[in-house]
CSV table of C-alpha atoms in Angstrom, one decimal:
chain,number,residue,atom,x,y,z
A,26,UNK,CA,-40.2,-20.0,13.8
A,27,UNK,CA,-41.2,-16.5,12.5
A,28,UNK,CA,-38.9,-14.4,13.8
A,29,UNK,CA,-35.8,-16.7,14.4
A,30,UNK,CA,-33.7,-14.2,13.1
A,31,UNK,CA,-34.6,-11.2,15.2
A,32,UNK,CA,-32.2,-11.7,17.5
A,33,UNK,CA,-29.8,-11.9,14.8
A,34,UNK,CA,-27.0,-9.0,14.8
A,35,UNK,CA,-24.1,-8.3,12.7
A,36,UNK,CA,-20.8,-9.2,14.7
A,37,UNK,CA,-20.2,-5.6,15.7
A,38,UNK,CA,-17.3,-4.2,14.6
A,39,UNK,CA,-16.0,-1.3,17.0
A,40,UNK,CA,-12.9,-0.7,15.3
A,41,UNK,CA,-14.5,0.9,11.9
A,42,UNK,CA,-16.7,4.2,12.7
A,43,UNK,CA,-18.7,4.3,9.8
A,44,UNK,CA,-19.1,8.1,9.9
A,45,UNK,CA,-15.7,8.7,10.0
A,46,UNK,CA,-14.6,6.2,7.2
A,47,UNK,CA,-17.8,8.0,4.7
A,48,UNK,CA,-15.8,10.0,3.1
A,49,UNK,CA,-12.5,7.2,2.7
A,50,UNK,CA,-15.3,4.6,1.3
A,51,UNK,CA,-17.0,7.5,-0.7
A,52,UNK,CA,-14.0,8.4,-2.4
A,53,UNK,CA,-12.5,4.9,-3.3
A,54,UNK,CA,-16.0,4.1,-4.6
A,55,UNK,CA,-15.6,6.6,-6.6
A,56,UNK,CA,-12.4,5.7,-8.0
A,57,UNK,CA,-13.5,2.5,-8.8
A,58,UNK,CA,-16.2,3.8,-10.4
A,59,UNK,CA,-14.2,6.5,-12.8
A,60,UNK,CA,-11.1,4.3,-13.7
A,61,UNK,CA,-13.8,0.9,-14.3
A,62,UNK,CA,-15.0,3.5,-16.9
A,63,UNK,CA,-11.9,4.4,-18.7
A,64,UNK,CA,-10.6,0.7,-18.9
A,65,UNK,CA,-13.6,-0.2,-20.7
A,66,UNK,CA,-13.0,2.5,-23.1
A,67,UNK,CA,-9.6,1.1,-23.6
A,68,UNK,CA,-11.0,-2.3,-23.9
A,69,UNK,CA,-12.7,-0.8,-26.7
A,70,UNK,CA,-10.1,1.2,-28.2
A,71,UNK,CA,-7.9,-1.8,-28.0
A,72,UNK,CA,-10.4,-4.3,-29.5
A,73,UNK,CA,-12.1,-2.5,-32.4
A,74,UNK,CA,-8.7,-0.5,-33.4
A,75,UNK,CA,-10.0,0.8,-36.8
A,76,UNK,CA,-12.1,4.2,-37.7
A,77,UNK,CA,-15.0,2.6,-39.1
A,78,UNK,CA,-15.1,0.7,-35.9
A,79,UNK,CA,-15.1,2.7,-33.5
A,80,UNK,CA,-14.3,6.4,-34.7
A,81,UNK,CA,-11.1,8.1,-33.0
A,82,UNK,CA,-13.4,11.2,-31.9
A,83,UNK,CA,-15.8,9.3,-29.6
A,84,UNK,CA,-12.9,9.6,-27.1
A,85,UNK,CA,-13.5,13.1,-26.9
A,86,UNK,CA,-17.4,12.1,-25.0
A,87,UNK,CA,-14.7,10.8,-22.0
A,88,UNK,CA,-11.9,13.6,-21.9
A,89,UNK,CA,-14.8,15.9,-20.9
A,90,UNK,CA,-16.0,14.0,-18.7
A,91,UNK,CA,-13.3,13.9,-16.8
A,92,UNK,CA,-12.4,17.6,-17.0
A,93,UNK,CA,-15.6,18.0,-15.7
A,94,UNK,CA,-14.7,15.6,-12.7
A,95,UNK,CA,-12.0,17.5,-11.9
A,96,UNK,CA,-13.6,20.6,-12.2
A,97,UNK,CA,-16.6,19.9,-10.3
A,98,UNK,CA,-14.4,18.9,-7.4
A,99,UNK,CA,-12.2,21.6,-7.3
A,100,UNK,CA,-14.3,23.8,-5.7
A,101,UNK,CA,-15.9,22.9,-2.2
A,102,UNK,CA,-18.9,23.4,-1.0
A,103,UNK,CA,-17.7,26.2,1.1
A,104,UNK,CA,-15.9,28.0,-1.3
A,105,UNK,CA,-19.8,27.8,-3.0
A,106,UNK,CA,-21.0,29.5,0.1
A,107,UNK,CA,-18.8,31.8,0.4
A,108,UNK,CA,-17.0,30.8,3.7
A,109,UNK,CA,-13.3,30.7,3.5
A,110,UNK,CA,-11.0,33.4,4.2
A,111,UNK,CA,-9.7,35.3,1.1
A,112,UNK,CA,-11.6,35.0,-2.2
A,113,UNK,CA,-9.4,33.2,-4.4
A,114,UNK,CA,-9.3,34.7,-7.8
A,115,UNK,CA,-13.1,34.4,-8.2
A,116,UNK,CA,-14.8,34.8,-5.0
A,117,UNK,CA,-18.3,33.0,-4.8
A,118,UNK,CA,-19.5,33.7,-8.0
A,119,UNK,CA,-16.7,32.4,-9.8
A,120,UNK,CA,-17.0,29.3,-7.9
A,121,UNK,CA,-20.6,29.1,-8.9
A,122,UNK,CA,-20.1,29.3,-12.4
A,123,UNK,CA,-17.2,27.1,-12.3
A,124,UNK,CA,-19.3,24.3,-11.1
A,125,UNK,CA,-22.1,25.5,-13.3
A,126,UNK,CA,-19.9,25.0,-16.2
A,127,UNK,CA,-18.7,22.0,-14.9
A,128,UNK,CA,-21.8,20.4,-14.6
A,129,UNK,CA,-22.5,21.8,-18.2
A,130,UNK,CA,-20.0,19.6,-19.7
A,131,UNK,CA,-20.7,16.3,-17.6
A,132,UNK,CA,-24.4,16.3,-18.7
A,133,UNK,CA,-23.3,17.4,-21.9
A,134,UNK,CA,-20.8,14.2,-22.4
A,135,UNK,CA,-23.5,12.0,-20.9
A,136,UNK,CA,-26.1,13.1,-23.2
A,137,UNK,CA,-23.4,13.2,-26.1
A,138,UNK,CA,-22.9,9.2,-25.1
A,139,UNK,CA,-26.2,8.3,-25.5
A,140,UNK,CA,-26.5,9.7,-28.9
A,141,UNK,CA,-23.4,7.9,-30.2
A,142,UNK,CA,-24.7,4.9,-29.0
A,143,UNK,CA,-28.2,5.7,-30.6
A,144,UNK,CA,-26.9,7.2,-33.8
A,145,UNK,CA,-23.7,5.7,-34.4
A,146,UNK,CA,-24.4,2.4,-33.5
A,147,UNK,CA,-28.0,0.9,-32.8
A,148,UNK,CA,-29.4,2.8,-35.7
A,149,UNK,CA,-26.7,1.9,-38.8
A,150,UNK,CA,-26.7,-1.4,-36.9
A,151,UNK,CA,-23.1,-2.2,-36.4
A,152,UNK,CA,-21.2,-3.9,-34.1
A,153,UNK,CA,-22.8,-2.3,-31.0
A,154,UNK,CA,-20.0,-2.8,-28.5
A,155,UNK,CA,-17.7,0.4,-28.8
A,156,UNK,CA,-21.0,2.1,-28.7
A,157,UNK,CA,-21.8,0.6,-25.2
A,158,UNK,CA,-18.3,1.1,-24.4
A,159,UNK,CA,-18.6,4.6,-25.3
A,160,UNK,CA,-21.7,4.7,-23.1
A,161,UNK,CA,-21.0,3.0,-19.9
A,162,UNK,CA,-17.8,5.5,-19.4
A,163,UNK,CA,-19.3,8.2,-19.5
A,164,UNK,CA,-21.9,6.8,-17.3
A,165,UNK,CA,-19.6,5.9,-14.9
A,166,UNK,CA,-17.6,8.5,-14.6
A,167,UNK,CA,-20.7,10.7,-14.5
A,168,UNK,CA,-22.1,8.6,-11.2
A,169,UNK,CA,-17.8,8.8,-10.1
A,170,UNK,CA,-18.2,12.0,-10.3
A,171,UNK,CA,-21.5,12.7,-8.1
A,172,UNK,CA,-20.4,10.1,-5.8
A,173,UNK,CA,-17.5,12.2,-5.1
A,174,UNK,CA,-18.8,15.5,-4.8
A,175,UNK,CA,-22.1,14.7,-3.0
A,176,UNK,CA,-20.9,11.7,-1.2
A,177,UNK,CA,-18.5,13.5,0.8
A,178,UNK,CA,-18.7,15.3,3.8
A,179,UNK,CA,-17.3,18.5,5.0
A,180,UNK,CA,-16.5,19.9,8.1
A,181,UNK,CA,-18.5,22.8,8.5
A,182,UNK,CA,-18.5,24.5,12.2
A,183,UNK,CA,-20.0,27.2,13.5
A,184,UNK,CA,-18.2,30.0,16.5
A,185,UNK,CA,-20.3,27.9,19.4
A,186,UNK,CA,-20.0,24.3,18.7
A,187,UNK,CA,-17.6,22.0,19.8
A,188,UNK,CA,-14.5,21.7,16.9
A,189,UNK,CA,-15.3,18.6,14.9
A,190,UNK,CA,-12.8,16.0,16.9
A,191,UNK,CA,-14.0,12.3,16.0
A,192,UNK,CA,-17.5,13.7,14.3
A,193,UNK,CA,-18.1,15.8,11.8
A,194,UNK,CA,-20.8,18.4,12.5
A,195,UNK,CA,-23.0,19.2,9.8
A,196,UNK,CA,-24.5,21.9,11.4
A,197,UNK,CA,-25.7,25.0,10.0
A,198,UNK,CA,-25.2,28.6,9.1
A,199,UNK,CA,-22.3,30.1,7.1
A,200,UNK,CA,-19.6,29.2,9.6
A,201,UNK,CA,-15.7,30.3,10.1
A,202,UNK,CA,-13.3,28.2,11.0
A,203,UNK,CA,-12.6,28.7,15.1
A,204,UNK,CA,-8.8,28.4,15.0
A,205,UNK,CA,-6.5,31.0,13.7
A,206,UNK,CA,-4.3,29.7,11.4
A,207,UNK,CA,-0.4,30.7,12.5
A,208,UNK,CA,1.3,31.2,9.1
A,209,UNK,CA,-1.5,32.7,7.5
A,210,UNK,CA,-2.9,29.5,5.7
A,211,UNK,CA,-6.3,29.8,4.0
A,212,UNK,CA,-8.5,28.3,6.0
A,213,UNK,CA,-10.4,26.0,3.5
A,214,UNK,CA,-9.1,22.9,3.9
A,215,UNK,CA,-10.4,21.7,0.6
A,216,UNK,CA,-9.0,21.2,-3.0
A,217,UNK,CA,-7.3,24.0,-4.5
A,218,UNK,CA,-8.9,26.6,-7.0
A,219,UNK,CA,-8.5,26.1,-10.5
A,220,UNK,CA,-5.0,26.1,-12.0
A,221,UNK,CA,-5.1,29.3,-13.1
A,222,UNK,CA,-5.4,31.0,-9.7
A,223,UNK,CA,-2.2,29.7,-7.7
A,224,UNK,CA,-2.1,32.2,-5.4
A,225,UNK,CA,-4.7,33.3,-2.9
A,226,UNK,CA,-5.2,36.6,-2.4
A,227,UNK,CA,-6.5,37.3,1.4
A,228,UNK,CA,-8.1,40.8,1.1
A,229,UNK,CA,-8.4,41.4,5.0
A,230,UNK,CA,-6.1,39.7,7.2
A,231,UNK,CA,-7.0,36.7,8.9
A,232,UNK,CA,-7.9,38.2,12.5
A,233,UNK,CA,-10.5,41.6,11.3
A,234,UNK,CA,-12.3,40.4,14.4
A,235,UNK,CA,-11.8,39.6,17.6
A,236,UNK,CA,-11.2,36.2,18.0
A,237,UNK,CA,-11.1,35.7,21.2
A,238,UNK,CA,-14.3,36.6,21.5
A,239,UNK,CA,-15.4,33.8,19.7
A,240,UNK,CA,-13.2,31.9,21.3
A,241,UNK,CA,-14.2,32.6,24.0
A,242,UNK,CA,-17.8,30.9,24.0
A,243,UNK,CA,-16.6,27.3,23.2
A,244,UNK,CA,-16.5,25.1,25.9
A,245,UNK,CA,-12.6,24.5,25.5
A,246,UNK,CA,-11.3,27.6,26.7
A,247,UNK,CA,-10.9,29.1,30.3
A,248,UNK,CA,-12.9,32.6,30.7
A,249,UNK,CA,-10.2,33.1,32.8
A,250,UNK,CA,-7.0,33.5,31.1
A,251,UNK,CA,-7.0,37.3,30.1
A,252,UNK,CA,-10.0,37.3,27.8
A,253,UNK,CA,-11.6,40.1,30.2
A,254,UNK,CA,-9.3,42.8,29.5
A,255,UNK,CA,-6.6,41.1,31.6
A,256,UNK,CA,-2.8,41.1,31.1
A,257,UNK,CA,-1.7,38.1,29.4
A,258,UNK,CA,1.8,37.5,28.6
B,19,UNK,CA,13.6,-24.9,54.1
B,20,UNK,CA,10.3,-23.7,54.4
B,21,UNK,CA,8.2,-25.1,50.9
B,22,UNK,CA,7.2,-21.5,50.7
B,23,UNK,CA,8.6,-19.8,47.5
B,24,UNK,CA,8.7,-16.2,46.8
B,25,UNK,CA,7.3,-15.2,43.9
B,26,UNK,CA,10.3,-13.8,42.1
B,27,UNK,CA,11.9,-17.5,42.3
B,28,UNK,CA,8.7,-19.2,40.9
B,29,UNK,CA,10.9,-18.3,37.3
B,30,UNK,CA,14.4,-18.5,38.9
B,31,UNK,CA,13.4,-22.3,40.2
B,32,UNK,CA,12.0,-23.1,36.7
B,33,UNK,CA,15.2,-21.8,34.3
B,34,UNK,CA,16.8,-23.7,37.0
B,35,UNK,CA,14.7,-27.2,36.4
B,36,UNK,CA,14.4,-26.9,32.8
B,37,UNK,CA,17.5,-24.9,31.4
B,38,UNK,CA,15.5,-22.7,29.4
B,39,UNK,CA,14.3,-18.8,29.7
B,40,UNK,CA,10.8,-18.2,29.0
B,41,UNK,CA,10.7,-15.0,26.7
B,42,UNK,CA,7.8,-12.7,26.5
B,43,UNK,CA,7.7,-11.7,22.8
B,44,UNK,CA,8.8,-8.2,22.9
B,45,UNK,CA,7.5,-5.6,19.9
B,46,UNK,CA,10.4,-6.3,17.9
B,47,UNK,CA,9.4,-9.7,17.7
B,48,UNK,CA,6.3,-8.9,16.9
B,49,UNK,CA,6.9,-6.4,14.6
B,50,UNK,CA,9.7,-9.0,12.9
B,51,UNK,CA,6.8,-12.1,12.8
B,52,UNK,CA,4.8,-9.2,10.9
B,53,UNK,CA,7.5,-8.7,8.5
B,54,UNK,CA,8.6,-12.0,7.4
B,55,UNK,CA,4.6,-12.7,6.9
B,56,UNK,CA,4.4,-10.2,4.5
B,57,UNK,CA,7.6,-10.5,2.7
B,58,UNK,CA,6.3,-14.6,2.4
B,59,UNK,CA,2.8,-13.3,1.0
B,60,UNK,CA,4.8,-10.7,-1.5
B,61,UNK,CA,6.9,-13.2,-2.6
B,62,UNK,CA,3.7,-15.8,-3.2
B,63,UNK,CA,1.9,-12.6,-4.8
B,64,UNK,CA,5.3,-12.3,-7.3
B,65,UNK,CA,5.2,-15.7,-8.3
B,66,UNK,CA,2.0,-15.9,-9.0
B,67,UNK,CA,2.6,-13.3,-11.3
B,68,UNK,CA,6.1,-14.3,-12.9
B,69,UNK,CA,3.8,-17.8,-13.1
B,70,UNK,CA,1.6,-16.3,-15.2
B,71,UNK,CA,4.2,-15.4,-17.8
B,72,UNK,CA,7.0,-18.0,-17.9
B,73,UNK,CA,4.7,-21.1,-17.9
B,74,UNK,CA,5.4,-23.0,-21.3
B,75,UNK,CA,1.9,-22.8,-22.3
B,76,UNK,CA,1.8,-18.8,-21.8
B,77,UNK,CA,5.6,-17.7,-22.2
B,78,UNK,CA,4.9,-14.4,-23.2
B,79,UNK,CA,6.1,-11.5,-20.5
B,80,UNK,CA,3.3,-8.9,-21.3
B,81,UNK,CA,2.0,-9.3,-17.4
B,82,UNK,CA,4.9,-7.9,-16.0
B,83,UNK,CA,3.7,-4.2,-16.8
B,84,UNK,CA,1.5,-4.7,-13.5
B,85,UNK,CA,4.7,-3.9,-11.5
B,86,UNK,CA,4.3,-0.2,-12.8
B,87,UNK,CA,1.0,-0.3,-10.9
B,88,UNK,CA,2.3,-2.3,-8.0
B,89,UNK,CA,5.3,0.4,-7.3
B,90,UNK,CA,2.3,3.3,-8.3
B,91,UNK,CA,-0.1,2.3,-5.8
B,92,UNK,CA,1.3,3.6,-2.5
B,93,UNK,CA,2.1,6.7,-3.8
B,94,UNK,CA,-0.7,8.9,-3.7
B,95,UNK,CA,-0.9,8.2,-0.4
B,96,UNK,CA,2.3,9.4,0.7
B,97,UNK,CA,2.2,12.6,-1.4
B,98,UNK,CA,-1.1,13.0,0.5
B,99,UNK,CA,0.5,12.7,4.5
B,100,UNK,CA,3.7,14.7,3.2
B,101,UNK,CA,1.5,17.9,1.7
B,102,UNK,CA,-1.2,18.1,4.3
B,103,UNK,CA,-0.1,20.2,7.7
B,104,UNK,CA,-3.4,19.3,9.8
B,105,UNK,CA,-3.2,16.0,11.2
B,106,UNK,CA,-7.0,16.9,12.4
B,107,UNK,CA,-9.0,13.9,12.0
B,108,UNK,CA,-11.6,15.6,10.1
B,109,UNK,CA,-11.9,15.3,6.5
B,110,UNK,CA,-8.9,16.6,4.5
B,111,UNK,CA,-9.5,16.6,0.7
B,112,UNK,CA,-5.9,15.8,-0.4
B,113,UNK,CA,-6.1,12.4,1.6
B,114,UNK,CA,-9.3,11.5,0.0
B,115,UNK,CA,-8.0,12.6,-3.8
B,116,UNK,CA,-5.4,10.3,-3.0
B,117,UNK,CA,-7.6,7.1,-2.1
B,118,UNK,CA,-9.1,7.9,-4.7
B,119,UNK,CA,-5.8,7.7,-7.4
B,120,UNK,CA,-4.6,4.6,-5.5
B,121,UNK,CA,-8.2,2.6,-5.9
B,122,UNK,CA,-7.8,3.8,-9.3
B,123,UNK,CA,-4.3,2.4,-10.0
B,124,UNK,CA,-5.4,-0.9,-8.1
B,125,UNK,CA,-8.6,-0.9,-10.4
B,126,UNK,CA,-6.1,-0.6,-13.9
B,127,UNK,CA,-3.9,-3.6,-12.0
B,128,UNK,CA,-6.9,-5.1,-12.8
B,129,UNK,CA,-8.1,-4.2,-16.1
B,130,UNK,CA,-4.6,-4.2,-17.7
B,131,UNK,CA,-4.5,-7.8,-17.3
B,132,UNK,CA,-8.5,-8.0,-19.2
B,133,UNK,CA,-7.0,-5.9,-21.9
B,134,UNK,CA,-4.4,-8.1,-23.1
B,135,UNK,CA,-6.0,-11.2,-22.6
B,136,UNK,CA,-9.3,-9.6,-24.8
B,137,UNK,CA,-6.7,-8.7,-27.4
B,138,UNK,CA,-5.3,-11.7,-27.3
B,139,UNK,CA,-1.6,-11.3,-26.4
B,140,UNK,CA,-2.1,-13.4,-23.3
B,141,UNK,CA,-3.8,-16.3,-22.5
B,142,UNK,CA,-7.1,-15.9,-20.1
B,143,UNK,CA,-5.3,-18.6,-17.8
B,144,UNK,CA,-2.3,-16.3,-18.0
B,145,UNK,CA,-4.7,-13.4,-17.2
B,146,UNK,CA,-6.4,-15.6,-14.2
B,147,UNK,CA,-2.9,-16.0,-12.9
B,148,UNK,CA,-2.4,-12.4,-13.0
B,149,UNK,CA,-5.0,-11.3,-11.3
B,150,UNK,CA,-4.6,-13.9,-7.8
B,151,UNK,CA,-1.1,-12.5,-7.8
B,152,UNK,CA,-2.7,-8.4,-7.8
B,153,UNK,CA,-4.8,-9.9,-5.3
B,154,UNK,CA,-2.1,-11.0,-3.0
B,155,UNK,CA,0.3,-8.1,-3.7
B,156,UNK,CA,-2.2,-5.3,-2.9
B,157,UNK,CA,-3.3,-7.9,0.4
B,158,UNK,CA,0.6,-7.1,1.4
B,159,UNK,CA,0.6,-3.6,0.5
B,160,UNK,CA,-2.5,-3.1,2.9
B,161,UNK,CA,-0.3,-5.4,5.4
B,162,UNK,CA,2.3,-2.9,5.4
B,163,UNK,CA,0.6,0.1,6.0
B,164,UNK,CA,-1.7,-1.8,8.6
B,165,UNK,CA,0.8,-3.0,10.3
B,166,UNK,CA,3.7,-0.7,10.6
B,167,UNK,CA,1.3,2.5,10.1
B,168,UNK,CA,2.7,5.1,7.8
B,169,UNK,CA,4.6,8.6,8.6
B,170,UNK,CA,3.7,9.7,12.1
B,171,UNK,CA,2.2,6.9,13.4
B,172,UNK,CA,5.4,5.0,12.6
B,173,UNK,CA,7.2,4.3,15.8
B,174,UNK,CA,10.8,3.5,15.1
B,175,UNK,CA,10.7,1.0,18.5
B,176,UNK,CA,8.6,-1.3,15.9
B,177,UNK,CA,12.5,-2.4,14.8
């Protein structure tokens, strides 16, 4: 009777590879999370429709927050690093203080929350809902936000693994992408820099070393086919 | 006559005996049964939601703004397989921005409903109504893509 349920499994479900399907179920958490948030603001907005209710300028604690979402994720982690071909307009630091700012201005509208809830609502004691309302967006779209950033993974390869087929490898090291690209596409497959910078700038072309080379160490290629010095059509 | 049958008349003896060809459901029947399911649960999913505003007791046609997110909601997703050019099965950011805006327009399907039944232009029984029929419609959406893929997957012998 103690352990009747030890021999109790989950009816396994091959057709969902839960590694794969992180990043799907990370983002659409996410989403739920963000957009739950603005709904309740509009719930608010839509319930308590005069000033002395709910002041017009608390919205501004949610328009932050989601520039901040969207600039948070618009740089990858690799364009953090340092990794991808080409620097963009910024290069690495400019993607580090881009998310520094970023982050700036999400704890900012999450700590600008909480005081509009303390001081414009608990405190004066009014009608506490738009406060809460107030609140809980910003709180959600602050976890949306983390959720999507952090909850996320990349594919990040290095020169002697295998190319990430049904796995992604995690695996370490500042890594370049194995592959050259045919029609000179950056090679970061993530989200694109900031508006402002619409055009990346590649500073060395895409093969500055030999590739092959490279190449030739992964498991997928024949040592044989002209790598040695040998002709090859 | 020996009682010995070849195998290939086994079926030839029995159209003869019963007047009827046994069919083996071909993919186009399969992908027609598909088809007609999911037009049936659309068209549940719809009336649910035309329910929900032309009942006497509700009669106000507020709920019908839903169908913005209804017609919305597939497409991120297709903006997303049109714009990326690797079909690697790794992770690709702009397919995961868009699962993102299409949970989102599936979550407002949901709240707009809330929104005018808290300001009181529908009914909550209205709002109830609603809401099964998102349920339903989004169900179908899912069916679709599911079932008949989406873009390269899509294999026109399906038809």
């Amino acid at each position: 009777m103690a352990g009747f349920l030890d021999n109790f499994r989950w009816p396994e479900c091959e057709c969902i590879d839960w590694s794969e399907r992180r990043n799907t179920m990370a983002s659409m958490f996410s989403g739920v999370l963000f957009f739950t948030g603005w709904w309740v603001m509009i719930d608010a907005a839509v319930c308590y429709p005069s000033q002395e209710q709910m002041n017009h300028a608390f919205h501004t604690c949610g328009v932050f927050a989601t520039v901040a979402f969207f600039m948070i994720n618009a740089v990858s982690n690799g364009q953090v690093r340092g990794d991808t071909y080409g620097e963009g307009c910024l290069g690495r630091t400019g993607a580090r203080l881009w998310l520094f700012i970023g982050f700036m201005v999400l704890f900012g509208s999450l700590i600008a929350s909480i005081w509009i809830l303390f001081g414009a609502y608990v405190v004066p004691k009014k009608e506490v809902y738009p406060g809460l309302a107030v609140f809980f967006q910003n709180v959600l779209i602050f976890f949306s936000t983390l959720i999507y950033r952090f909850g996320r993974k990349e594919d990040v390869w290095t020169p002697n693994s295998k190319p990430p087929g049904r796995q992604t490898t995690s695996g370490g090291g500042i890594a370049r992408s194995q592959t050259p690209t045919l029609n000179n596409q950056p090679h970061s497959k993530h989200l694109a820099l900031p508006p402002f910078c619409n055009k990346r700038t590649l500073k060395e072309p895409i093969f500055d070393r030999d590739v092959r080379q490279e190449f030739a160490s992964t498991p997928f290629v024949r040592t044989n086919c002209g790598l040695n010095g040998q002709q090859r059509s | 006559m020996n009682g010995r049958l070849a195998v290939g008349d086994k079926e030839a003896s029995e159209t003869r005996l019963t007047g009827r060809r046994r069919r083996t459901e071909s993919p186009q029947m399969a992908g027609i049964k598909a088809l007609v399911a999911l037009s049936f649960s659309g068209a549940i999913g719809l009336t649910f939601l035309l329910l929900g505003c032309a009942l006497e007791q509700y009669g106000v046609y507020w709920p019908l703004f839903v169908l913005i997110f209804y017609v919305l909601s597939p497409i991120p997703y297709f903006i997303a397989k049109r714009t990326s050019d690797d079909s690697d099965s790794g992770s690709n950011a702009c397919r995961e921005l868009a699962y993102f805006f299409t949970t989102g327009i599936v979550v407002s399907a949901f709240g707009l409903p809330v929104v005018l039944a808290r300001a009181y232009l529908i009914k909550w029984g209205a709002c109830g109504l609603v809401m099964a029929g998102n349920v339903v419609i989004f169900l179908t959406i899912l069916g679709f893509f599911v079932v008949f893929g989406g873009g390269d997957d899509f294999s026109w012998e399906q038809w």
